[in-house]
Amino acid sequence: MAETAQWTPRSAWAGIAQPGTFGAAGRGGVTATLLEGHGLASLIAAPGGAEALARRVEQSLGLALPTAPRIVSGAGHDVIWSGPDQWLLRARSRGEMPSLIAELARYAAVSDQSDARAALRLSGPHLRDALAKGVMIDLHPAAFAVGDAAATSVAHLGVQLWRLPDAAEGPAFEIMVARSLAGSFWSWFAASAAEFGCRVVAGRG
Amino acid sequence: MSAQPFRLASGGLIDRSQALSFRFDGKSYGGHAGDTLASALLANGVRLVGRSFKYHRPRGILSAGPEEPNALVELRSGARREPNTRATVAELFDGLEAVSQNRWPSLAFDLLSLNGLFSPALVAGFYYKTFMWPASFWEKLYEPLIRRAAGLGRAAGAEDPDHYEKAFAFCDLLVIGGGPAGLAAALAAGRTGARVILCDEDFRLGGRLLAEKREIDGRPVAEWLAAALAELESLPDVRLMPRTTVFGLYDHGTYGAVERVSDHLPQPQPHQPRQRAWRIQAKRAILAAGALERPIVFPGNDTPGVMLAGAARTYANRYGVLPGRETVLFTAGDDGWATARDIAAAGGKVAAIVDARADADPARKALADRLGARLFAGGVVERARGGRQLDQVTIRDASGATHALACDLLAVSNGWNPTLHLTSHQNGKPVWDEEIHCFVPGTLPAGLAVAGSAAGRFTLATALEDGARLAREALGDLGLSVAAAGPVPAADDEPCGLKPLWRVTGGKGPVFPGKAFVDFQNDVTDADVELAAREGFRPVEHLKRYTTLGMATDQGKTSNLSGLAIMAEQTGRTIPQAGTTTFRPPYTPVAIGALGGHHRGKAFRPVRLAPTHGWSSEQGAVFVETGQWLRAQYYPKPGETDWLATVNREVLAVRETVGICDVSTLGKIDIQGADAAAFLERVYINGWKALPVGKARYGLMLREDGFVMDDGTTSRLGEHHFLMTTTTANAGKVMQHLEFCHQVLWPDLDVGMVSVSEQWAQVTVAGPKARKTLRGVVDPEHDLSNEAFPYLAARAVTVGGGIPARLFRISFSGELAYELAVPAGYGDAMMRALMQAGAPFGITPYGTEALGVLRIEKGHVAGNELSGQTTARDLGLGKMMSSKKDYVGRLMANRAALNEPERPSFVGFKPVDRRERLRAGAHFIGVGKAATMANDEGYMTSVAHSPHLNHWIGLGLIRGGSARIGEQVRAYDPVRGGDILVEICSPVFLDPEGARLHG
C-alpha cells in the first residue's frame, strides 16, 4: 500500500554534487550553493495579454515583469525574462505553487517547472574566471549588470543565468540547467572551477 | 652534465643562478631558466638536431622563433610525447627530455641519408611518377615504405593524460604581439580604461626588444620594457597573456588563441590544464606580430651552422649564447649588419661580411674595419659545406673570384616578411610593396589594423608610433575617450636598406652539385621549383601541390617567398605576377586536445539522465544511448548471461503479470490557450476538437513535404490545456516545429507552448496486474476501475498522500497499461513505490529492448518506421488523415508519387522456417529473382524475437504491402550473409482484437 512507501523527493544534484570542497586547497575562489526547495513556473502571456499579466503579477507579488533579459526580485519571488512575453516565476516556497499557478493561469499559459531545473548560486573572487571556460557571453561588470539575465549555452547544454548583487566574497550569479543534464553540467563546472578551489554548500533557492 | 662552452659569461635574459638539466637524445646537458631548448643546445655546442624529411640531411637550428623548419624534436616521453616540437619555442624546464626525429639508427649516422645519393629519383612529383602502377601496390607497399622513410615525429600512441580546456574572453581592443608596436598600443588603450587583451606567443613579452640593443625614450630598452609591463600589469582591465598564440581570425571580430598554460612544466600543476583554447571576441584588434626573416637559397644552405642573422643576434643578446666562434655574415640589406655588430660585442669573431649589394657605403666599410671583418661588397656565398657542422664557406667576390673561408656560423639576412598571416584568414590577399621588397597586408578584415613590422614598417620608431596611433584610432572608432592615452614612446630610426637576393647560382660544383634548399622542412630545392616551371606547374597553387613547397608544419614561413621568387625568375615575371602567398588558420600548429577542451571521453557531449536513472543503476541495468539520453536497455538478473534471455523474461512478465518501464525521455509539451485545440488540428493529421477533457488520443504529424514527422499521444487536461508527447528522438525537433508554426504561420492563434519534459518523471505500468499495482500507489480516493478510468482516460491524480500526479491509460505494449507521471524529484520514489506495490505479482522492470519487442508484437510503428521517408499511408495510417480540415503536410502528402499503390508499405514478416533469425535492414527480393537493385521490393525495418510466439518476427515496408499477405519473399541481407524465405503477414502478431488492452 502507498502509505508504506517513502515518498521522499530526490534532489536534482543527488549523486552528482555534495557539500564539501574540491580542487586547489585553501583558495576558495568559487562557492557553489546547491539550491533546493524553490518553486518554479513558466509563464507565457496570451497574444496581447502581457499587460494584464503584468498588472496581476504586480498586484499579487509586487513585482514588475521585466521586458528585457533581466531578473526582478522581491522578498519571496523572482521573475526572470526568458523570451518575448515569457517569464520564469520562482517562489522561495514550493508550497504556494499550486495556488499561484491557479491564480495566474487566467492570464497566461502557466506550467509548473519546479522539478525541471537544477539550480546553483555561484559566487567568489574567481567565479568569472571559472564561468569564462564555458559561458560564451560577456559577464564583465560593464557588460552584464546586476539583474541582467541570459539564456545561453555552456559546454553544449542550455542554461539560464543571471547576476545577483555582489556578495562579500565576490561577484555572484545564479544558473539553472535542465535537470537531466545536471551531471554533464557539473562535470564541466567541477573541471573549470577546480584550479580556483571550490566550496560546495547546500542552500535554499 | 657537461659545461656550456658557448654560454657567455654575462648578459641576456637568462637566470644563471637557476641551473636546469635536460636530456637530448639520451645525453644530459645544462641550461638556465629563460632558455629555449634551442638556445640551451647551442650553449652546449650542439648544432646537429635533426634529419630532414626526405633526404635525411643533417639539420641544425635556423631560427629563434615560431618559423623554425629544421629543429623539430619529440618532446617529453610516454603518453606525453609530442612530435614536431620546434626547439626554438620550447621553453626549457628542469628534466626536459627531447629526442631528435627522422633519423635511423642515430642522428650522427643515418643510413637513409643515402636517399640524397638517389635524389634524382626523389625530385618534385616523384610520388606521381614513380608509384603509378600497379594501383594495388600503393596501399600495401609504396605508402608504408614512404611513410617510414619520409616523415616527421611519432605521435604518442597513448591517451593524453593531461586536461585541456576552452575559455571565452571579450575586449575592446585585442593586441596581437607584445613587441614595441603591441606594447605601445596596449599602453595607449589600457591607460584610457579600455578593456585590452595583449597576447604574445613568446613566454616573455617584449618581442624584438628582448633581442636588440636599442633605446626608447632615452632609456635602454630593457628598462623601458620593465616599466611598460609594470604599468600594464597595474591596469585592472588589461589582461596580459604570454605563451598565447592568436592562431586564427574568424568572422565578426572573433579570434582563436591557444594558451600554453603548462607546456613549460614537466607536467601540469594539480588542477591546471596543459593548454587552454581561447575564443576572443574583440571589438577592435591590432596585429603587431612583427616579421620573419628570410633566408637565401644557395648550395649547402641547410648545413647546421647556417642561421638567420636576426636569430644569431637573438641568441647572443637574449640568451647569452655565442652562436658561433667564427662568423661570416651573408646579407642583402642593412639589418644583417646589426648581427655582425652584436656578435662582435658578445666576443665572437666576425671573419667576413658578405653584402650582396655592390655599392660600398663608407659607413659600412668603416664598421667592417672596426669589427676586423673582411668585407665582400657585391659578393655572395656560393656554397656552405661541412656536413653535420658548417666548417667552410665559399665566397664569390664582386670580380667573380672565389675565396674559401673557415667558419662555424654563417648568419644570413635577406630582409623580413611581415607576419601578416591573420590578415589573410578572411581571404584578404597581401600586396607586393616594391619599395620594401615584401608582401604587406592588403584589404584588412573589419576591425583589424596592422602596426609596425607586421605592416612592413620595420623601424623601432615606426613600430612605437603605429601602435600608439592605431590604438587611439580604434578607441575613437568605438566612441571611447583617448584623452588619457599618454605620450607616444620615441626611438631613433635604424637603417633598413635592402636589395633582396633570392638565390645564388653559378657556383662551380664538385661531382655532386650541392643542393640549395627553398623549403627546409619539406626538402624542396630550387631545382624542384625549376622542374615545376619546366613541367608547367607554374601557378603558385600548382607549384605548391607539385613540389609540396610550403606544405609542412611550418606552412612555408621561411620558404614561400623564395619559391615564388624563383618561379618568377624562371618564368620571366615579377613576384606579384607569379602569385601571392596567402595563409589560412592556424598560424602555428594547434593540438587537437586544446580544440576539444573538456569534451572528450565521457564528456564528449552532454548526457541526459532520466529521473529514475539512479534506481535503474542500483538494479544493475544495462544502459543504451538514445540520442543524448542514457536509457535502461534491459535489467539482467544474476545468472542471465544472454541479453535475449533477459529480454524474453521481461516481455513475458509484462504479458503475464506486470512490468514497469521508464518513459520520462519522451518529449512532453504543454500546450495552452483558447486556440490550443485549433492549433492541434493544424499540426496533426487527425481531429482534436472533439476530444473530451480527460481523454488521450494518438496523433500523427507530417512535415511540410507530406512525410511523417512524429507521432505520440496527446491528452486534453482542460478545455484549453493539452499535453502532447513526442518520441524521445524527435522531442527537440517537434518543439521547434510547433514554435515555428505558431510564430511564423499562425501568430494570431492564442496558444502558448513550453517543454515540460524535464518536469515529469513518467513510467509505464503494463500487464494484466497493472491496475492492481497502481491501486497500491495512487491515493485511494481516485477510482481506477475500468468504468471510472477507461482506456484512453487521462487525468490528474495524487500519489503518496497528496503528491500531484497524472495518470494516462495508454498502451504501447497492447496490454492493460498506464503511464503514471509525478514531478521529476519523485521519480525515484515512484519506482520504489511501484516495485513495492507490484511485488506480490512479481513486478518486473523492463528496458528499451523489451519495450521494442512488445510494440513489434503489436505492430506499432516507432523510430525505425518514422524514418523521414514514409508517409501516413505507407505506414497503414492513411485513414487518420482528416478530410474535414487543413493541416501541415496535407497538400504535399497528396502528390501522385506519394500515393502510388506500388510504394512499399507496412506489413509484418515471419520466417518460413521458424528457426531462422530475422535481420533488420534485410532487403526483400522476389523468390527466384536476382538480388539486384532493380528487383529490390523494400526492406525490413524492425525485428524481434517474440517469446510469446517463440520465433522471430519482423516489420517492414514492401511493394504492394498488405495486398500481398500470405506471399513468400526472400529477405536478402548481404552485409551479414543472410538470405532466407519469409512470409508476409499482418503486422499485428498478438491479440488483434485488442482484448488485452481493454482488460
Short mmCIF file of N, CA and C in Angstrom, two decimals, chain A residues 10-135:
data_model
loop_
_atom_site.label_atom_id
_atom_site.label_comp_id
_atom_site.label_asym_id
_atom_site.label_seq_id
_atom_site.Cartn_x
_atom_site.Cartn_y
_atom_site.Cartn_z
N ARG A 10 13.86 13.53 -4.44
CA ARG A 10 15.29 13.38 -4.65
C ARG A 10 15.80 14.66 -5.30
N SER A 11 16.85 15.21 -4.74
CA SER A 11 17.43 16.45 -5.27
C SER A 11 17.95 16.24 -6.68
N ALA A 12 17.84 17.30 -7.48
CA ALA A 12 18.40 17.23 -8.83
C ALA A 12 19.91 17.02 -8.80
N TRP A 13 20.55 17.38 -7.68
CA TRP A 13 22.00 17.24 -7.55
C TRP A 13 22.39 15.93 -6.87
N ALA A 14 21.38 15.13 -6.45
CA ALA A 14 21.70 13.89 -5.73
C ALA A 14 22.57 13.00 -6.60
N GLY A 15 23.62 12.48 -6.00
CA GLY A 15 24.52 11.60 -6.74
C GLY A 15 25.45 12.34 -7.68
N ILE A 16 25.32 13.65 -7.73
CA ILE A 16 26.15 14.45 -8.66
C ILE A 16 27.08 15.37 -7.88
N ALA A 17 26.50 16.16 -6.98
CA ALA A 17 27.30 17.11 -6.21
C ALA A 17 26.88 17.03 -4.74
N GLN A 18 27.84 17.16 -3.87
CA GLN A 18 27.51 17.19 -2.45
C GLN A 18 28.36 18.22 -1.72
N PRO A 19 27.86 18.74 -0.60
CA PRO A 19 28.62 19.75 0.13
C PRO A 19 30.03 19.27 0.46
N GLY A 20 30.96 20.19 0.43
CA GLY A 20 32.36 19.86 0.67
C GLY A 20 33.23 20.79 -0.14
N THR A 21 34.46 20.40 -0.36
CA THR A 21 35.34 21.23 -1.18
C THR A 21 36.00 20.35 -2.24
N PHE A 22 36.40 20.97 -3.32
CA PHE A 22 37.21 20.25 -4.32
C PHE A 22 38.17 21.23 -4.97
N GLY A 23 39.15 20.66 -5.64
CA GLY A 23 40.10 21.50 -6.39
C GLY A 23 41.22 22.00 -5.50
N ALA A 24 41.87 23.06 -5.96
CA ALA A 24 43.04 23.61 -5.27
C ALA A 24 42.68 23.93 -3.82
N ALA A 25 43.50 23.45 -2.91
CA ALA A 25 43.19 23.61 -1.49
C ALA A 25 43.47 25.04 -1.03
N GLY A 26 42.64 25.51 -0.12
CA GLY A 26 42.90 26.78 0.55
C GLY A 26 42.72 28.02 -0.29
N ARG A 27 42.12 27.90 -1.47
CA ARG A 27 41.98 29.08 -2.31
C ARG A 27 40.59 29.70 -2.19
N GLY A 28 39.57 28.85 -2.20
CA GLY A 28 38.21 29.37 -2.06
C GLY A 28 37.84 30.36 -3.13
N GLY A 29 38.24 30.08 -4.34
CA GLY A 29 37.98 31.01 -5.43
C GLY A 29 36.53 31.05 -5.87
N VAL A 30 35.83 29.93 -5.62
CA VAL A 30 34.44 29.83 -6.07
C VAL A 30 33.64 29.13 -4.98
N THR A 31 32.42 29.61 -4.76
CA THR A 31 31.49 28.92 -3.87
C THR A 31 30.25 28.55 -4.68
N ALA A 32 29.84 27.29 -4.57
CA ALA A 32 28.65 26.82 -5.27
C ALA A 32 27.61 26.41 -4.25
N THR A 33 26.45 27.02 -4.31
CA THR A 33 25.36 26.65 -3.40
C THR A 33 24.33 25.86 -4.19
N LEU A 34 24.08 24.64 -3.75
CA LEU A 34 23.10 23.78 -4.41
C LEU A 34 21.72 24.22 -3.95
N LEU A 35 20.92 24.72 -4.86
CA LEU A 35 19.64 25.31 -4.46
C LEU A 35 18.53 24.26 -4.48
N GLU A 36 17.77 24.24 -3.42
CA GLU A 36 16.68 23.26 -3.27
C GLU A 36 15.42 23.97 -2.80
N GLY A 37 14.32 23.32 -3.03
CA GLY A 37 13.08 23.69 -2.34
C GLY A 37 12.29 24.82 -2.94
N HIS A 38 12.81 25.44 -4.03
CA HIS A 38 12.06 26.53 -4.62
C HIS A 38 10.97 26.00 -5.55
N GLY A 39 10.00 26.86 -5.81
CA GLY A 39 9.00 26.54 -6.83
C GLY A 39 9.32 27.32 -8.08
N LEU A 40 8.96 26.75 -9.23
CA LEU A 40 9.29 27.41 -10.49
C LEU A 40 8.16 27.16 -11.48
N ALA A 41 7.79 28.20 -12.22
CA ALA A 41 6.76 28.03 -13.25
C ALA A 41 7.12 28.88 -14.44
N SER A 42 6.78 28.39 -15.62
CA SER A 42 6.95 29.20 -16.83
C SER A 42 5.63 29.93 -17.10
N LEU A 43 5.74 31.17 -17.51
CA LEU A 43 4.56 31.99 -17.83
C LEU A 43 4.67 32.42 -19.29
N ILE A 44 3.61 32.20 -20.05
CA ILE A 44 3.58 32.68 -21.43
C ILE A 44 2.30 33.48 -21.58
N ALA A 45 2.45 34.77 -21.82
CA ALA A 45 1.26 35.62 -21.96
C ALA A 45 0.54 35.31 -23.27
N ALA A 46 -0.77 35.38 -23.24
CA ALA A 46 -1.55 35.23 -24.47
C ALA A 46 -1.26 36.43 -25.37
N PRO A 47 -1.49 36.27 -26.67
CA PRO A 47 -1.27 37.43 -27.55
C PRO A 47 -2.01 38.65 -27.03
N GLY A 48 -1.30 39.74 -26.81
CA GLY A 48 -1.91 40.96 -26.29
C GLY A 48 -2.20 40.91 -24.81
N GLY A 49 -1.82 39.83 -24.14
CA GLY A 49 -2.18 39.67 -22.74
C GLY A 49 -1.07 40.00 -21.76
N ALA A 50 0.05 40.47 -22.26
CA ALA A 50 1.19 40.68 -21.38
C ALA A 50 0.91 41.76 -20.33
N GLU A 51 0.20 42.80 -20.73
CA GLU A 51 -0.05 43.89 -19.78
C GLU A 51 -0.95 43.42 -18.64
N ALA A 52 -1.97 42.66 -19.00
CA ALA A 52 -2.88 42.16 -17.95
C ALA A 52 -2.13 41.25 -16.99
N LEU A 53 -1.26 40.41 -17.57
CA LEU A 53 -0.47 39.52 -16.72
C LEU A 53 0.45 40.34 -15.81
N ALA A 54 1.08 41.37 -16.39
CA ALA A 54 2.00 42.19 -15.61
C ALA A 54 1.26 42.87 -14.46
N ARG A 55 0.05 43.36 -14.74
CA ARG A 55 -0.74 44.02 -13.67
C ARG A 55 -1.02 43.03 -12.55
N ARG A 56 -1.38 41.82 -12.96
CA ARG A 56 -1.74 40.81 -11.96
C ARG A 56 -0.52 40.43 -11.11
N VAL A 57 0.61 40.26 -11.77
CA VAL A 57 1.84 39.89 -11.03
C VAL A 57 2.22 41.03 -10.08
N GLU A 58 2.07 42.25 -10.57
CA GLU A 58 2.36 43.42 -9.74
C GLU A 58 1.47 43.43 -8.51
N GLN A 59 0.16 43.21 -8.73
CA GLN A 59 -0.79 43.21 -7.61
C GLN A 59 -0.48 42.08 -6.61
N SER A 60 -0.27 40.88 -7.15
CA SER A 60 -0.15 39.72 -6.27
C SER A 60 1.21 39.65 -5.60
N LEU A 61 2.26 39.94 -6.35
CA LEU A 61 3.60 39.69 -5.84
C LEU A 61 4.41 40.97 -5.65
N GLY A 62 3.90 42.09 -6.13
CA GLY A 62 4.63 43.34 -6.01
C GLY A 62 5.85 43.39 -6.91
N LEU A 63 5.82 42.65 -8.00
CA LEU A 63 6.98 42.61 -8.91
C LEU A 63 6.57 43.09 -10.29
N ALA A 64 7.46 43.90 -10.90
CA ALA A 64 7.20 44.36 -12.26
C ALA A 64 7.84 43.38 -13.23
N LEU A 65 7.05 42.79 -14.10
CA LEU A 65 7.61 41.85 -15.07
C LEU A 65 8.62 42.58 -15.96
N PRO A 66 9.86 42.09 -16.04
CA PRO A 66 10.84 42.77 -16.90
C PRO A 66 10.49 42.57 -18.38
N THR A 67 10.82 43.56 -19.19
CA THR A 67 10.56 43.46 -20.63
C THR A 67 11.85 43.29 -21.42
N ALA A 68 12.92 43.03 -20.71
CA ALA A 68 14.22 42.76 -21.33
C ALA A 68 14.86 41.64 -20.52
N PRO A 69 15.95 41.05 -20.99
CA PRO A 69 16.55 39.94 -20.25
C PRO A 69 17.10 40.37 -18.88
N ARG A 70 16.20 40.37 -17.91
CA ARG A 70 16.54 40.81 -16.55
C ARG A 70 15.82 39.92 -15.55
N ILE A 71 16.27 39.94 -14.33
CA ILE A 71 15.55 39.32 -13.22
C ILE A 71 15.08 40.44 -12.30
N VAL A 72 13.83 40.33 -11.84
CA VAL A 72 13.30 41.27 -10.86
C VAL A 72 12.94 40.46 -9.62
N SER A 73 13.49 40.87 -8.49
CA SER A 73 13.36 40.05 -7.29
C SER A 73 12.61 40.79 -6.19
N GLY A 74 11.80 40.03 -5.46
CA GLY A 74 11.13 40.56 -4.29
C GLY A 74 11.48 39.69 -3.09
N ALA A 75 10.73 39.85 -2.02
CA ALA A 75 11.06 39.11 -0.80
C ALA A 75 10.90 37.61 -1.00
N GLY A 76 9.82 37.23 -1.65
CA GLY A 76 9.56 35.79 -1.75
C GLY A 76 9.57 35.25 -3.16
N HIS A 77 9.70 36.15 -4.13
CA HIS A 77 9.58 35.70 -5.53
C HIS A 77 10.57 36.43 -6.43
N ASP A 78 10.86 35.79 -7.55
CA ASP A 78 11.62 36.44 -8.62
C ASP A 78 10.88 36.19 -9.92
N VAL A 79 10.97 37.16 -10.82
CA VAL A 79 10.51 36.91 -12.19
C VAL A 79 11.69 37.16 -13.12
N ILE A 80 11.86 36.24 -14.04
CA ILE A 80 13.02 36.26 -14.92
C ILE A 80 12.53 36.23 -16.36
N TRP A 81 12.91 37.24 -17.10
CA TRP A 81 12.55 37.28 -18.53
C TRP A 81 13.17 36.10 -19.23
N SER A 82 12.40 35.38 -20.04
CA SER A 82 13.01 34.23 -20.74
C SER A 82 12.65 34.21 -22.21
N GLY A 83 12.05 35.27 -22.71
CA GLY A 83 11.71 35.36 -24.12
C GLY A 83 10.63 36.41 -24.25
N PRO A 84 10.30 36.83 -25.47
CA PRO A 84 9.24 37.83 -25.63
C PRO A 84 7.94 37.33 -25.00
N ASP A 85 7.42 38.08 -24.05
CA ASP A 85 6.18 37.73 -23.34
C ASP A 85 6.27 36.39 -22.60
N GLN A 86 7.48 36.01 -22.26
CA GLN A 86 7.65 34.77 -21.50
C GLN A 86 8.56 35.03 -20.30
N TRP A 87 8.22 34.40 -19.19
CA TRP A 87 8.97 34.58 -17.96
C TRP A 87 9.07 33.28 -17.20
N LEU A 88 10.03 33.24 -16.29
CA LEU A 88 10.05 32.21 -15.25
C LEU A 88 9.66 32.91 -13.96
N LEU A 89 8.81 32.27 -13.19
CA LEU A 89 8.44 32.78 -11.87
C LEU A 89 8.99 31.81 -10.85
N ARG A 90 9.79 32.35 -9.94
CA ARG A 90 10.36 31.48 -8.90
C ARG A 90 9.81 31.91 -7.56
N ALA A 91 9.42 30.94 -6.77
CA ALA A 91 8.93 31.21 -5.42
C ALA A 91 9.87 30.53 -4.44
N ARG A 92 10.22 31.24 -3.38
CA ARG A 92 11.10 30.64 -2.38
C ARG A 92 10.46 29.39 -1.78
N SER A 93 9.13 29.44 -1.64
CA SER A 93 8.43 28.32 -1.02
C SER A 93 7.65 27.56 -2.07
N ARG A 94 7.95 26.28 -2.17
CA ARG A 94 7.28 25.49 -3.19
C ARG A 94 5.81 25.28 -2.88
N GLY A 95 5.46 25.34 -1.60
CA GLY A 95 4.10 25.03 -1.18
C GLY A 95 3.04 25.93 -1.82
N GLU A 96 3.43 27.15 -2.13
CA GLU A 96 2.42 28.06 -2.66
C GLU A 96 2.25 27.93 -4.17
N MET A 97 3.02 27.05 -4.81
CA MET A 97 2.97 26.97 -6.26
C MET A 97 1.58 26.65 -6.80
N PRO A 98 0.87 25.63 -6.24
CA PRO A 98 -0.43 25.30 -6.84
C PRO A 98 -1.38 26.50 -6.87
N SER A 99 -1.44 27.26 -5.78
CA SER A 99 -2.38 28.38 -5.77
C SER A 99 -1.89 29.50 -6.69
N LEU A 100 -0.58 29.69 -6.74
CA LEU A 100 -0.02 30.72 -7.61
C LEU A 100 -0.30 30.39 -9.08
N ILE A 101 -0.10 29.12 -9.41
CA ILE A 101 -0.35 28.68 -10.80
C ILE A 101 -1.82 28.87 -11.14
N ALA A 102 -2.70 28.47 -10.22
CA ALA A 102 -4.14 28.57 -10.48
C ALA A 102 -4.53 30.03 -10.68
N GLU A 103 -3.93 30.90 -9.89
CA GLU A 103 -4.28 32.32 -9.98
C GLU A 103 -3.83 32.93 -11.30
N LEU A 104 -2.59 32.63 -11.70
CA LEU A 104 -2.05 33.27 -12.89
C LEU A 104 -2.53 32.61 -14.18
N ALA A 105 -3.05 31.38 -14.07
CA ALA A 105 -3.48 30.65 -15.27
C ALA A 105 -4.58 31.39 -16.02
N ARG A 106 -5.26 32.33 -15.34
CA ARG A 106 -6.30 33.11 -16.02
C ARG A 106 -5.69 34.14 -16.96
N TYR A 107 -4.39 34.43 -16.77
CA TYR A 107 -3.75 35.49 -17.55
C TYR A 107 -2.65 34.99 -18.49
N ALA A 108 -2.27 33.74 -18.31
CA ALA A 108 -1.14 33.24 -19.09
C ALA A 108 -1.16 31.73 -19.12
N ALA A 109 -0.42 31.17 -20.07
CA ALA A 109 -0.17 29.73 -20.04
C ALA A 109 0.90 29.50 -18.97
N VAL A 110 0.49 28.85 -17.89
CA VAL A 110 1.39 28.65 -16.76
C VAL A 110 1.69 27.16 -16.64
N SER A 111 2.94 26.81 -16.57
CA SER A 111 3.30 25.40 -16.41
C SER A 111 4.26 25.25 -15.24
N ASP A 112 3.96 24.30 -14.40
CA ASP A 112 4.83 24.04 -13.26
C ASP A 112 6.17 23.48 -13.76
N GLN A 113 7.24 24.08 -13.34
CA GLN A 113 8.57 23.62 -13.73
C GLN A 113 9.45 23.43 -12.50
N SER A 114 8.80 23.26 -11.35
CA SER A 114 9.55 23.23 -10.08
C SER A 114 10.63 22.15 -10.05
N ASP A 115 10.37 21.04 -10.76
CA ASP A 115 11.35 19.94 -10.74
C ASP A 115 12.18 19.88 -12.02
N ALA A 116 11.95 20.83 -12.90
CA ALA A 116 12.53 20.71 -14.24
C ALA A 116 13.97 21.20 -14.32
N ARG A 117 14.42 21.95 -13.31
CA ARG A 117 15.75 22.55 -13.41
C ARG A 117 16.58 22.19 -12.18
N ALA A 118 17.87 22.10 -12.42
CA ALA A 118 18.82 22.04 -11.32
C ALA A 118 19.42 23.44 -11.22
N ALA A 119 19.46 23.97 -10.01
CA ALA A 119 19.85 25.38 -9.85
C ALA A 119 21.04 25.50 -8.91
N LEU A 120 21.88 26.49 -9.22
CA LEU A 120 23.08 26.77 -8.41
C LEU A 120 23.17 28.27 -8.16
N ARG A 121 23.58 28.65 -6.99
CA ARG A 121 24.05 30.02 -6.79
C ARG A 121 25.57 29.95 -6.75
N LEU A 122 26.22 30.79 -7.51
CA LEU A 122 27.68 30.75 -7.61
C LEU A 122 28.24 32.09 -7.21
N SER A 123 29.33 32.08 -6.47
CA SER A 123 29.96 33.34 -6.06
C SER A 123 31.44 33.10 -5.87
N GLY A 124 32.15 34.17 -5.63
CA GLY A 124 33.58 34.03 -5.33
C GLY A 124 34.45 34.91 -6.20
N PRO A 125 35.66 35.19 -5.69
CA PRO A 125 36.55 36.11 -6.41
C PRO A 125 36.94 35.61 -7.80
N HIS A 126 36.96 34.28 -8.01
CA HIS A 126 37.38 33.75 -9.32
C HIS A 126 36.21 33.20 -10.11
N LEU A 127 34.99 33.57 -9.68
CA LEU A 127 33.83 33.00 -10.36
C LEU A 127 33.83 33.31 -11.86
N ARG A 128 34.12 34.57 -12.19
CA ARG A 128 34.06 34.92 -13.63
C ARG A 128 35.11 34.13 -14.42
N ASP A 129 36.26 33.89 -13.79
CA ASP A 129 37.30 33.11 -14.49
C ASP A 129 36.82 31.69 -14.75
N ALA A 130 36.12 31.13 -13.77
CA ALA A 130 35.62 29.77 -13.95
C ALA A 130 34.51 29.74 -15.00
N LEU A 131 33.59 30.69 -14.93
CA LEU A 131 32.48 30.71 -15.89
C LEU A 131 32.98 30.95 -17.31
N ALA A 132 34.08 31.71 -17.43
CA ALA A 132 34.60 32.05 -18.77
C ALA A 132 35.03 30.81 -19.53
N LYS A 133 35.17 29.68 -18.82
CA LYS A 133 35.59 28.47 -19.52
C LYS A 133 34.43 27.80 -20.25
N GLY A 134 33.24 28.35 -20.12
CA GLY A 134 32.12 27.72 -20.83
C GLY A 134 31.06 28.72 -21.26
N VAL A 135 30.89 29.77 -20.49
CA VAL A 135 29.86 30.75 -20.81
C VAL A 135 30.36 31.60 -21.98
#
